[in-house]
Coordinates of C-alpha atoms in Angstrom, one line a residue:
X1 CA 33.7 -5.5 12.8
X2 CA 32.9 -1.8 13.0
X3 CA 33.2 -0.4 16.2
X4 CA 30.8 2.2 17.7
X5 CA 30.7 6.1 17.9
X6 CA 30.6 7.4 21.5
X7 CA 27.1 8.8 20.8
X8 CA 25.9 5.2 19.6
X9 CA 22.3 4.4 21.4
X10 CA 21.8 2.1 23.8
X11 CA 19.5 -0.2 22.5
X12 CA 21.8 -1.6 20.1
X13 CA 24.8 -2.2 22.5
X14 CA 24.4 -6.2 21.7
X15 CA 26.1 -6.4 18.1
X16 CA 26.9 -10.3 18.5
X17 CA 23.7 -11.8 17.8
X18 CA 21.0 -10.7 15.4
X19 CA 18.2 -12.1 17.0
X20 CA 18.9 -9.7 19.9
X21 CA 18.4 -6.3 17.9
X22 CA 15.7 -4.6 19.7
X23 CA 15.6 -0.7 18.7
X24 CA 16.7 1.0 15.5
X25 CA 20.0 2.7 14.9
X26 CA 20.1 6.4 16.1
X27 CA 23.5 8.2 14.7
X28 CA 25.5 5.2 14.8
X29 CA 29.0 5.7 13.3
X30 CA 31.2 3.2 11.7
X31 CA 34.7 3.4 12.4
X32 CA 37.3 1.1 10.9
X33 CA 38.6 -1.4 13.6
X34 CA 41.7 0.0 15.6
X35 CA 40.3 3.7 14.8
X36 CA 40.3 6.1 17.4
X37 CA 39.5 9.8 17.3
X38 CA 36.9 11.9 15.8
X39 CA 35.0 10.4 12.9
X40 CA 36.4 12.0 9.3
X41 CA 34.6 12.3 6.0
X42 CA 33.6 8.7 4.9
X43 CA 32.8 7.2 8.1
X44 CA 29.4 6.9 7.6
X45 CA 26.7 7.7 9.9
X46 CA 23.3 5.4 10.0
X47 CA 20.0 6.8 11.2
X48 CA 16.4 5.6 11.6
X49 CA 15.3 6.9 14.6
X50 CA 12.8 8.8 12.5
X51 CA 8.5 7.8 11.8
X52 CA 8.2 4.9 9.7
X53 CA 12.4 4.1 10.2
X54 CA 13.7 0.7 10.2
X55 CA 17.3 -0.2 10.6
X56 CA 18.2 -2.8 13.6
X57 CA 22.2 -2.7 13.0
X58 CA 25.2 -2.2 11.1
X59 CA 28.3 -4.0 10.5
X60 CA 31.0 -3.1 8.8
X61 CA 32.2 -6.3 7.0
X62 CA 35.3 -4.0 4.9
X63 CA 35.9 -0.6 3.9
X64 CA 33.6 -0.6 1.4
X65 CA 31.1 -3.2 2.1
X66 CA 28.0 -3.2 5.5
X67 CA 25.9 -5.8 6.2
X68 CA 22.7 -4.5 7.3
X69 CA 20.1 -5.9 9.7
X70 CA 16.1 -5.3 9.8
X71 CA 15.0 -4.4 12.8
X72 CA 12.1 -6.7 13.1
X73 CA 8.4 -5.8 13.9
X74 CA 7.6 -4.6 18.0
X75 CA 7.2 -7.4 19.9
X76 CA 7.3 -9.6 16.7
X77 CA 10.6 -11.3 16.0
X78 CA 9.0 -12.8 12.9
X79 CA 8.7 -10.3 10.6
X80 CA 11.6 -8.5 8.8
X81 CA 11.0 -7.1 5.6
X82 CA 10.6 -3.6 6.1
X83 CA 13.7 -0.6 6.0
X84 CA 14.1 2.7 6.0
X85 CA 16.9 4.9 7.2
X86 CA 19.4 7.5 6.2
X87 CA 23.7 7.6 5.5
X88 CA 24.8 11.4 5.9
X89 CA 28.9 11.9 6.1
X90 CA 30.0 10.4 2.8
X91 CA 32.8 11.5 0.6
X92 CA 32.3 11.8 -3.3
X93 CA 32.7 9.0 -5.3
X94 CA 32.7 6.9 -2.1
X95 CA 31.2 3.7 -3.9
X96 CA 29.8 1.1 -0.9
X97 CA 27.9 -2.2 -1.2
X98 CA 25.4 -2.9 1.1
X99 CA 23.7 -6.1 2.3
X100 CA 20.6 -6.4 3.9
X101 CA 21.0 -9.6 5.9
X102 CA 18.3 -10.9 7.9
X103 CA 14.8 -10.7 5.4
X104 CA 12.2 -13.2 7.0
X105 CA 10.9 -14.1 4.0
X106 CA 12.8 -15.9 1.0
X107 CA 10.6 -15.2 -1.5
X108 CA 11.0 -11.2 -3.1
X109 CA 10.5 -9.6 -6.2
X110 CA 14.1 -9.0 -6.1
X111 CA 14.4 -11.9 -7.7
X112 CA 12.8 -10.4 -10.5
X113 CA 14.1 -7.1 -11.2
X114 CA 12.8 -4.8 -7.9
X115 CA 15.3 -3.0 -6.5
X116 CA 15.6 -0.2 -3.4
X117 CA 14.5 3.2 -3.3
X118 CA 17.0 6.2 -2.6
X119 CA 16.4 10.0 -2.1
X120 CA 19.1 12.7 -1.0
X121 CA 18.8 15.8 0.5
X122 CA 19.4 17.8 -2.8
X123 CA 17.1 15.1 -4.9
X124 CA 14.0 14.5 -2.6
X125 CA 11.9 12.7 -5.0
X126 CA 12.4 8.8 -4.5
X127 CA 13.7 7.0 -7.3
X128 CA 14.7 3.4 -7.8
X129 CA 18.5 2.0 -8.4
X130 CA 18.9 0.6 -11.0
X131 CA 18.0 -3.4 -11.4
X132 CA 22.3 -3.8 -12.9
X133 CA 23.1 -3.3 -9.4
X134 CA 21.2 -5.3 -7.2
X135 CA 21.9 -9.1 -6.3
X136 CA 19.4 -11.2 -4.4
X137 CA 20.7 -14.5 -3.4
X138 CA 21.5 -17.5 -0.7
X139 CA 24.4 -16.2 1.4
X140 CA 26.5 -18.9 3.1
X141 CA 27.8 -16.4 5.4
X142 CA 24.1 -15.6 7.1
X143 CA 22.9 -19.0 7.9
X144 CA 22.2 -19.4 4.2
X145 CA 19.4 -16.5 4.6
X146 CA 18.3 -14.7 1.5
X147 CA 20.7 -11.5 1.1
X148 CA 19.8 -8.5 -1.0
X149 CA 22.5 -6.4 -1.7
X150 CA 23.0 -3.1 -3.5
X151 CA 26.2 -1.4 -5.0
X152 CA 25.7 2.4 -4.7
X153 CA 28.3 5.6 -5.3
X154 CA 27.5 8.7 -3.1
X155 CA 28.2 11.0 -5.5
X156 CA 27.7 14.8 -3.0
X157 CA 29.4 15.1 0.3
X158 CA 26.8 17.4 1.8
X159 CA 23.9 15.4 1.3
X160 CA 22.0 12.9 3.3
X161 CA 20.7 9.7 1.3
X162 CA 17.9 8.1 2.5
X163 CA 17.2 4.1 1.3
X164 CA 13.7 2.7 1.8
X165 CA 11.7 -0.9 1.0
X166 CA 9.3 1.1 -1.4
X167 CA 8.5 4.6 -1.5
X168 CA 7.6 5.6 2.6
X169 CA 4.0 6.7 3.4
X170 CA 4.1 8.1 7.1
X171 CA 1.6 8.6 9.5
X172 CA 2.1 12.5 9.5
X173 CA 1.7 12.8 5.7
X174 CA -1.7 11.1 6.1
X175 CA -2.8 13.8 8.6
X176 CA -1.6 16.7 6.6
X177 CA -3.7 15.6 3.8
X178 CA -6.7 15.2 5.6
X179 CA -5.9 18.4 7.0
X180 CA -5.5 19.7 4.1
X181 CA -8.8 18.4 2.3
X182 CA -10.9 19.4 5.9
X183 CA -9.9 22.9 4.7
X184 CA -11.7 22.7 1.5
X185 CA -14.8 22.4 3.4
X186 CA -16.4 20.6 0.9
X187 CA -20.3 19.5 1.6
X188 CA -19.4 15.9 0.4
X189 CA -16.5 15.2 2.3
X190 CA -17.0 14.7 6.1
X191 CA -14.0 13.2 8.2
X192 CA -14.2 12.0 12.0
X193 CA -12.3 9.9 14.6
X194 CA -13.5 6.4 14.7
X195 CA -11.1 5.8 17.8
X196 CA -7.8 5.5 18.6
X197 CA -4.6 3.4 18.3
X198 CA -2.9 1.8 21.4
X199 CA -0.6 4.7 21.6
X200 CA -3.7 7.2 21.0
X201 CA -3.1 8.0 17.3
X202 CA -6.5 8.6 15.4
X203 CA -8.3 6.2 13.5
X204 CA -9.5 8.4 11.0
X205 CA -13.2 7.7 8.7
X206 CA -14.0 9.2 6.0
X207 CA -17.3 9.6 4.4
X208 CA -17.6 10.6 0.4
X209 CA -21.6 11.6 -0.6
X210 CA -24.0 14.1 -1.3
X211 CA -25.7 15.4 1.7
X212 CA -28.6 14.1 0.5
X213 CA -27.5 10.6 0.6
X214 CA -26.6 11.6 4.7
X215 CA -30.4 13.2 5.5
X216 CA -32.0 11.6 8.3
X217 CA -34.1 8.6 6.7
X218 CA -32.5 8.1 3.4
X219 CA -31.5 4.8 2.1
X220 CA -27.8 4.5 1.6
X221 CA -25.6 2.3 -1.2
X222 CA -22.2 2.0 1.2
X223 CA -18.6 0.9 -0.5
X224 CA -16.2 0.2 2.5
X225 CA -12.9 0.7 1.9
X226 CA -9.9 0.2 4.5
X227 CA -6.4 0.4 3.9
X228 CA -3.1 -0.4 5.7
X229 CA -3.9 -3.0 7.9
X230 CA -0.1 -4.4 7.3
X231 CA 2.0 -0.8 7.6
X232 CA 4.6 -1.9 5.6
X233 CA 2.4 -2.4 2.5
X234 CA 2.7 1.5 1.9
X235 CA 1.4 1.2 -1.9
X236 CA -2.3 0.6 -0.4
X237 CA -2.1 4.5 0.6
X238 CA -1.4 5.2 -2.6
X239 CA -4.0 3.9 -4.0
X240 CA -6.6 5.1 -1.2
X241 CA -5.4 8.0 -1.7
X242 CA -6.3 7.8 -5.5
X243 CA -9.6 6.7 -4.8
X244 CA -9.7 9.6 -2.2
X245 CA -8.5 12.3 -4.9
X246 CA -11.0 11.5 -7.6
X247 CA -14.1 11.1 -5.7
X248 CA -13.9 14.3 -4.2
X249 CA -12.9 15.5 -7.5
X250 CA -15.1 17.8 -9.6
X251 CA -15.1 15.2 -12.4
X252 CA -18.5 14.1 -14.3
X253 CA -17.9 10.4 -13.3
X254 CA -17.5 11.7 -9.1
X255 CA -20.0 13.4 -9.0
X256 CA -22.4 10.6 -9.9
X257 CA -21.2 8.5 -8.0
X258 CA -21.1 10.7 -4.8
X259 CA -25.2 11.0 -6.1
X260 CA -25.7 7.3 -5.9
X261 CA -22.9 5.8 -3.3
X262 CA -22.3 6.6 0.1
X263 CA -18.4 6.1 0.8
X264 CA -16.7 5.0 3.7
X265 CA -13.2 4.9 4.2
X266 CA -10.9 4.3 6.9
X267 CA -7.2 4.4 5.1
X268 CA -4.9 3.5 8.1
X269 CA -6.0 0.8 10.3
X270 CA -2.9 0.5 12.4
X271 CA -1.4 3.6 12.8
X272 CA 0.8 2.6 15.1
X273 CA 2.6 0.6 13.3
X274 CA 3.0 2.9 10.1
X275 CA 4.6 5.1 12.7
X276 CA 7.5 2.5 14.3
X277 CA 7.8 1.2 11.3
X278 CA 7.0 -2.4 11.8
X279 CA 5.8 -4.2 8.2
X280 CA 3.3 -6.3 9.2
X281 CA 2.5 -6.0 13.4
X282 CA 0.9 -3.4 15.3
X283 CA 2.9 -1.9 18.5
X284 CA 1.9 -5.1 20.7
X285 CA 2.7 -7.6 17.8
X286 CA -0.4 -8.4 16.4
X287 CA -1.2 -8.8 13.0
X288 CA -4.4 -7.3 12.8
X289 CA -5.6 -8.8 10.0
X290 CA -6.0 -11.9 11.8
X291 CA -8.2 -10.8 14.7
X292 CA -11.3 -9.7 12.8
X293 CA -13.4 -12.9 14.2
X294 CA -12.5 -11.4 17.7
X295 CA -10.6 -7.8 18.1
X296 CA -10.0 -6.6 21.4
X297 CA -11.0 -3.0 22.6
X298 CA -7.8 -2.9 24.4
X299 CA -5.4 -4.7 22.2
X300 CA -6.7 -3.9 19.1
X301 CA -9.3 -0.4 18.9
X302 CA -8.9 0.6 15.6
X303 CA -10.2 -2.7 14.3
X304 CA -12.5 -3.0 17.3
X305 CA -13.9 0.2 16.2
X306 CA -14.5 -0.5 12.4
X307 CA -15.9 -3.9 13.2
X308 CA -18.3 -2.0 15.6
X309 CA -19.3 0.3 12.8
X310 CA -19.5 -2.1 9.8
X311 CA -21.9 -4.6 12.3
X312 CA -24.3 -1.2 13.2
X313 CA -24.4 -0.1 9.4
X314 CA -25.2 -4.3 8.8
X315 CA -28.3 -4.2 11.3
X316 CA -29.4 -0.7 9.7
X317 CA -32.6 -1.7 7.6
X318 CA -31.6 2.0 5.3
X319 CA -28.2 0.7 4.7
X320 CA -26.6 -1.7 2.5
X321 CA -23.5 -2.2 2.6
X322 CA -22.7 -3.2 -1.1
X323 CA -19.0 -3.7 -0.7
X324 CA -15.9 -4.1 1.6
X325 CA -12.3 -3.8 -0.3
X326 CA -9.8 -4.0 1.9
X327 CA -6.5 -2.5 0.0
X328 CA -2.2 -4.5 0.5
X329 CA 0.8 -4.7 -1.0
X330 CA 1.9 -7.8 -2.3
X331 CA 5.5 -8.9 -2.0
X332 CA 6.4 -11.6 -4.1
X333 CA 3.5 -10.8 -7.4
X334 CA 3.5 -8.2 -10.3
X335 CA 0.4 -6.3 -11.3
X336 CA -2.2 -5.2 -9.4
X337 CA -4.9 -8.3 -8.5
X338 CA -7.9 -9.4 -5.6
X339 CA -8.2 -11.9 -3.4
X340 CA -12.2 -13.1 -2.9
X341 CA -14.4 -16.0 -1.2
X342 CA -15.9 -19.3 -2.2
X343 CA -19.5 -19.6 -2.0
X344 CA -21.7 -22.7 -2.5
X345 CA -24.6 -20.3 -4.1
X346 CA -22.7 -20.3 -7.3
X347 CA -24.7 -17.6 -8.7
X348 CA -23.6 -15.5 -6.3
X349 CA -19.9 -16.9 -6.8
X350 CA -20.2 -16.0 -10.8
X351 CA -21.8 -12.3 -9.6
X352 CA -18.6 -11.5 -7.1
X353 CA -16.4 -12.1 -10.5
X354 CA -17.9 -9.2 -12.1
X355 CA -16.2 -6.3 -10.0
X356 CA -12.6 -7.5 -10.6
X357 CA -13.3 -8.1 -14.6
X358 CA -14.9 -4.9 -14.6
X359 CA -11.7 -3.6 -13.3
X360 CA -9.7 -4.9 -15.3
X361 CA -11.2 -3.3 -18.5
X362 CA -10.4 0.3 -16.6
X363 CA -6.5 -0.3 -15.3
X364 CA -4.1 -1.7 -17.6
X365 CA -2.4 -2.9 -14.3
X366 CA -4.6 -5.0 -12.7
X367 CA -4.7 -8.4 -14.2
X368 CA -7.9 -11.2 -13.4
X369 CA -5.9 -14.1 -14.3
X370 CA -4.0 -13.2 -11.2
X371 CA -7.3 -12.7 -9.0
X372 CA -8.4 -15.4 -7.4
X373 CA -11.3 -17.0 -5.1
X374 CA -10.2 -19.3 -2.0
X375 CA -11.5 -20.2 1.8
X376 CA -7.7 -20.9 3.3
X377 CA -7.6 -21.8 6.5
X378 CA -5.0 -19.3 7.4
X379 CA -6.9 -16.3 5.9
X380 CA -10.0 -17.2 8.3
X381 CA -9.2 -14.0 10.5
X382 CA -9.1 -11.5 7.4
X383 CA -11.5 -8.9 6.7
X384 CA -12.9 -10.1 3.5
X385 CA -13.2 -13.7 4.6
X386 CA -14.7 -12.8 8.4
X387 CA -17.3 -10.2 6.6
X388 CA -17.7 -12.3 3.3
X389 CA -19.3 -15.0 6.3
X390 CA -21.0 -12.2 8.1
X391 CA -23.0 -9.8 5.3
X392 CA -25.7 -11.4 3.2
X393 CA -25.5 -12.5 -0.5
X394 CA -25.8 -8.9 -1.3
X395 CA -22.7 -7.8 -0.3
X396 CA -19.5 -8.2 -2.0
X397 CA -15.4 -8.8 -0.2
X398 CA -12.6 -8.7 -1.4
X399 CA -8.9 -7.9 -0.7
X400 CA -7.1 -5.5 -3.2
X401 CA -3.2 -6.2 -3.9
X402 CA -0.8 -4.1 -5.6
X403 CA 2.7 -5.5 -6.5
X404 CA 5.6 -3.8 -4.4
X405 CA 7.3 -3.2 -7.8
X406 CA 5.6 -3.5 -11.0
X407 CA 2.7 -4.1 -13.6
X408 CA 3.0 -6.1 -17.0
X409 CA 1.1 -4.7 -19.6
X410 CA -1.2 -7.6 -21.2
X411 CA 0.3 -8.3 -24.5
X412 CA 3.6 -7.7 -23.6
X413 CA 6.6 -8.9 -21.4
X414 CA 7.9 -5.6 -20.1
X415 CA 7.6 -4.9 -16.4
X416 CA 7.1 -1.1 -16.1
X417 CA 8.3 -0.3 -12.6
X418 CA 5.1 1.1 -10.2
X419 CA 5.3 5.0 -9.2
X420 CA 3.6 7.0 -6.8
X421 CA 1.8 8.3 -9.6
X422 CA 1.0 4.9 -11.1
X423 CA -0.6 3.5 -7.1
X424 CA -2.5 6.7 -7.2
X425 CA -3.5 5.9 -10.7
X426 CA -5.0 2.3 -9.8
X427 CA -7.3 4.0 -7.0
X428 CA -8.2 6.8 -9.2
X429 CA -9.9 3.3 -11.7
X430 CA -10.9 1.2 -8.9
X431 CA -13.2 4.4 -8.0
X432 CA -14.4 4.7 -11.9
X433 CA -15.2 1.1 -11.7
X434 CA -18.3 1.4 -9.3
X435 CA -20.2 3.7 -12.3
X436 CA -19.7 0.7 -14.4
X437 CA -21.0 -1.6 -11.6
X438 CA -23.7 0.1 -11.5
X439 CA -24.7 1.1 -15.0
X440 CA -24.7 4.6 -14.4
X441 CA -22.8 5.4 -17.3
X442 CA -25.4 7.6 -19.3
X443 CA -25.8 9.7 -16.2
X444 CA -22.3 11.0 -16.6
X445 CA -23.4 13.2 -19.7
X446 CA -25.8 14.8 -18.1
X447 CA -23.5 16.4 -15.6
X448 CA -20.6 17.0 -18.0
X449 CA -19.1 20.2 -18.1
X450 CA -15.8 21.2 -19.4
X451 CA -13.2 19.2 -17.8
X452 CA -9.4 19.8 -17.2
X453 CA -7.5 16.8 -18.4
X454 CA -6.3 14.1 -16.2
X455 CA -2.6 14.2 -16.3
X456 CA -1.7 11.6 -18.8
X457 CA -5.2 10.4 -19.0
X458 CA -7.8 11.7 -21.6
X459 CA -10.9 12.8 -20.4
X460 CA -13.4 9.5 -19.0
X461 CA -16.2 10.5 -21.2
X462 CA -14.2 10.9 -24.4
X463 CA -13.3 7.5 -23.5
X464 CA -16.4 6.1 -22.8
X465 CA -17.9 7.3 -26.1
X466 CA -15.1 5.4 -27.8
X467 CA -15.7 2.2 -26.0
X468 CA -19.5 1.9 -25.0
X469 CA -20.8 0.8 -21.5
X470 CA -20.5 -3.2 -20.9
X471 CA -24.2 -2.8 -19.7
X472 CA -27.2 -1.3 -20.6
X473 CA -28.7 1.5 -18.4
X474 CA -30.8 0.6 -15.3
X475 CA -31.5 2.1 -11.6
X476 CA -31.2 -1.2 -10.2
X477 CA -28.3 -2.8 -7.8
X478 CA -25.8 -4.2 -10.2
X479 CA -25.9 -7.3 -12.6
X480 CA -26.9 -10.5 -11.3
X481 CA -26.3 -13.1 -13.9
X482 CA -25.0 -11.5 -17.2
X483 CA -21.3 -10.7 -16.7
X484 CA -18.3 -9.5 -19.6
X485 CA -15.8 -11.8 -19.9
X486 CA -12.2 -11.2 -18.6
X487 CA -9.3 -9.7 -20.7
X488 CA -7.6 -12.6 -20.8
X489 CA -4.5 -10.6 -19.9
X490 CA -1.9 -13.2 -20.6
X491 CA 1.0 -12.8 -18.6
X492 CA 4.7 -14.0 -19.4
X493 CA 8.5 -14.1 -19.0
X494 CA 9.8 -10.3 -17.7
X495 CA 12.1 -8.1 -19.6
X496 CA 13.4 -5.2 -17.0
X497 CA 14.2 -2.5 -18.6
X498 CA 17.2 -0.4 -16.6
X499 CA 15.1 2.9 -15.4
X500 CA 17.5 5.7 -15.7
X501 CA 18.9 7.4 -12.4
X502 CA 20.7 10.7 -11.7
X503 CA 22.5 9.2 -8.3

């Protein structure tokens, strides 16, 4: 067993028992056993004592192989899924294999190709290892838990390599971007603090409309959109901020829909834990999206406070509040996919349908045969299920997943890996989506002007002129019993391709 550096933190003293890991690694050293002296090139030096770090503890099973434990969520021994942390002292060509031990859940798209993210100092955008050289599998040694190990070479001495669940999201990214949109001062983008997080972090809202929409007396179409609930799921701020990008966005289809739509977004419900990097639990444990039917001021204020809001726009005779998406990451599933509810009005069962199909006509990554309608039991605290009992039949819910890893294209067997790109791309459709909802698709001409291109996208009304609206134009609230029918997207045995990799 590796023995500690003299700067090792506290919290970790207890290396006998996994169950008693209670902080992350800060600096921690591995020597080899019997080593004494100052650590030399190769002795490897773990970190995540860092916003949004995970890393519980480290032992050193030979020279070149570490098993690795999850710290598990604050005050939540349950959950374990989550990492993110940093090796800095390596030697080139210092090839290691590392296992992460103690996952609390046995069921992972590593099984099916996903692997790890790594960055280095001198490479800072994230890529993904390669699927060759990643194992997932019942390890005798560890209880028979689920291991998931990686073989990886360190290939520059001066850099620091930093290994991650999925590509991070932090708290402090999310505020420099709404910094950096506040400074835009745009007329249709207005941002305010709904509250605060136990440990006073904001609870940001965002509202997307034409002033005119906000004038005192006007009647108002609201889509409600919330995000990271689970902080883990770090793909759902992706694709918020997709939706985010292109709705502010000078583009012909926007700027309809900031004419007809009033939208209301609060992208990081639990701050807190985004920032301690907890997966699923918020500083005190909770998983918030369970507590809907009752949240606590105290325990839980940021859902307290959107509750609050969503209940005074509901009583609002000038408001409707259309939809509520709430956006996750989905850890066992490919493809991008919603959750919705059962009702017994099955007219208004066949309308909630439409949304999702709708969708999935406008992203070749979200798949309806994977969307599905239930009343679980165990989802009875969520968002969509508390407000799909609370708003009337004129209101839609419905929870948003995205796959950790990756998206099949319908007609074929290939699973093309997800990118930061490719969550920002989903939003950018989920947003496009509401114009086709509401038939406003001949509006878009009129305020067409000469448009950049997307990158890697043509232009949505060169599109649209190829491939005519499902509906035909009205004014009114969307369809009611006519509805298109799905792709059909047919989904099959995966072929991973092995991305390349410069590490």
């Amino acid at each position: 067993m590796a023995e500690r550096s003299q700067t090792a933190p506290e919290a970790g003293n207890d290396m006998g028992n996994e169950d008693a890991i209670g902080g992350n690694v800060s600096k921690y050293t591995v020597l080899p056993s019997g080593y004494c002296g100052q650590p030399k090139k190769g002795h490897l030096i773990f970190d995540a004592c860092f916003e949004s770090g995970n890393l519980g503890r480290v032992d050193q099973v030979s020279e070149f192989e570490y098993d690795l434990f999850i710290r598990p969520d604050t005050c939540n021994p349950r959950f374990r899924v989550w990492f993110n942390f940093t090796v800095e002292n390596v030697k080139e060509s210092q090839r290691v294999i590392f296992n992460i031990v103690n996952f609390s859940k046995t069921k992972s798209l590593y099984r099916d190709g996903m692997a790890p993210m790594v960055k280095s100092t001198s490479r800072p955008k994230w890529q993904r290892l390669p699927p060759k050289n990643v194992y997932y599998y019942r390890c005798p040694d560890h209880r028979k838990n689920y291991v998931m190990s990686f073989a990886f070479c360190f290939d520059r001495e001066e850099d620091i390599y930093q290994f991650a669940y999925c590509y991070p999201y932090t708290y402090t990214r999310f505020q420099h971007y709404l910094d950096s949109l506040q400074k835009r001062n745009m007329d249709y983008f207005f941002r305010e603090q709904l509250g605060q997080s136990v440990q006073q972090r904001q609870l940001d809202l965002l509202t997307i409309t034409s002033p005119d929409n906000l004038r005192e007396g006007a009647e108002q179409k609201v889509v409600f959109i919330t995000g990271r609930v689970h902080p883990g799921e770090t793909p759902s701020s992706f694709v918020c901020q997709g939706i985010i990008d292109f709705l502010i966005s000078q583009h012909p289809i926007a700027r309809v829909l900031r004419e007809h739509l009033v939208f209301k977004i609060a992208p990081m419900l639990n701050p807190d834990g985004v920032y301690l990097g907890n997966y699923r639990c918020s500083l005190m444990g909770f998983d918030l999206n369970r507590h809907w039917l009752d949240p606590s001021p105290w325990a839980h204020p940021t859902l307290h406070g959107v509750k609050q809001l969503i209940i005074q726009m509901y009583n609002d005779p000038k408001t409707s509040l259309e939809f509520y998406i709430d956006i996750h990451a989905h850890s066992t599933m490919m493809n991008g996919f919603m959750y919705g509810n059962i009702f017994e009005d099955e007219e208004r069962f066949q309308r909630q349908a439409i949304f999702p199909k709708l969708l999935c006509q406008n992203a070749e990554d979200f798949s309806y045969s994977s969307t599905s309608f239930n009343r679980d039991a165990v989802k009875a605290g969520t968002g969509r299920r508390f407000l799909g009992g609370l708003l009337d039949h004129t209101s839609y819910c419905y929870t948003l997943e995205v796959s950790f890893y990756s998206y099949i294209i319908g007609g074929t067997t290939a699973a093309v890996p997800y990118t930061e790109e490719a969550y920002m791309k989903l939003g950018r459709n989920v947003a496009r989506t509401f114009l086709d909802y509401y038939r406003l698709n001949p509006l878009v001409e009129r305020v067409a002007i000469p448009m950049p291109r997307l990158r890697n996208e043509e232009t949505e009304v060169e599109r649209r002129k190829e491939k005519p609206p499902p509906y035909k134009y009205t004014l009114t609230r969307g369809p009611a019993r006519n509805h298109p029918n799905g792709k059909g997207d047919k989904k099959s045995s995966v072929n991973h391709k092995d991305p390349s990799n410069s590490f």
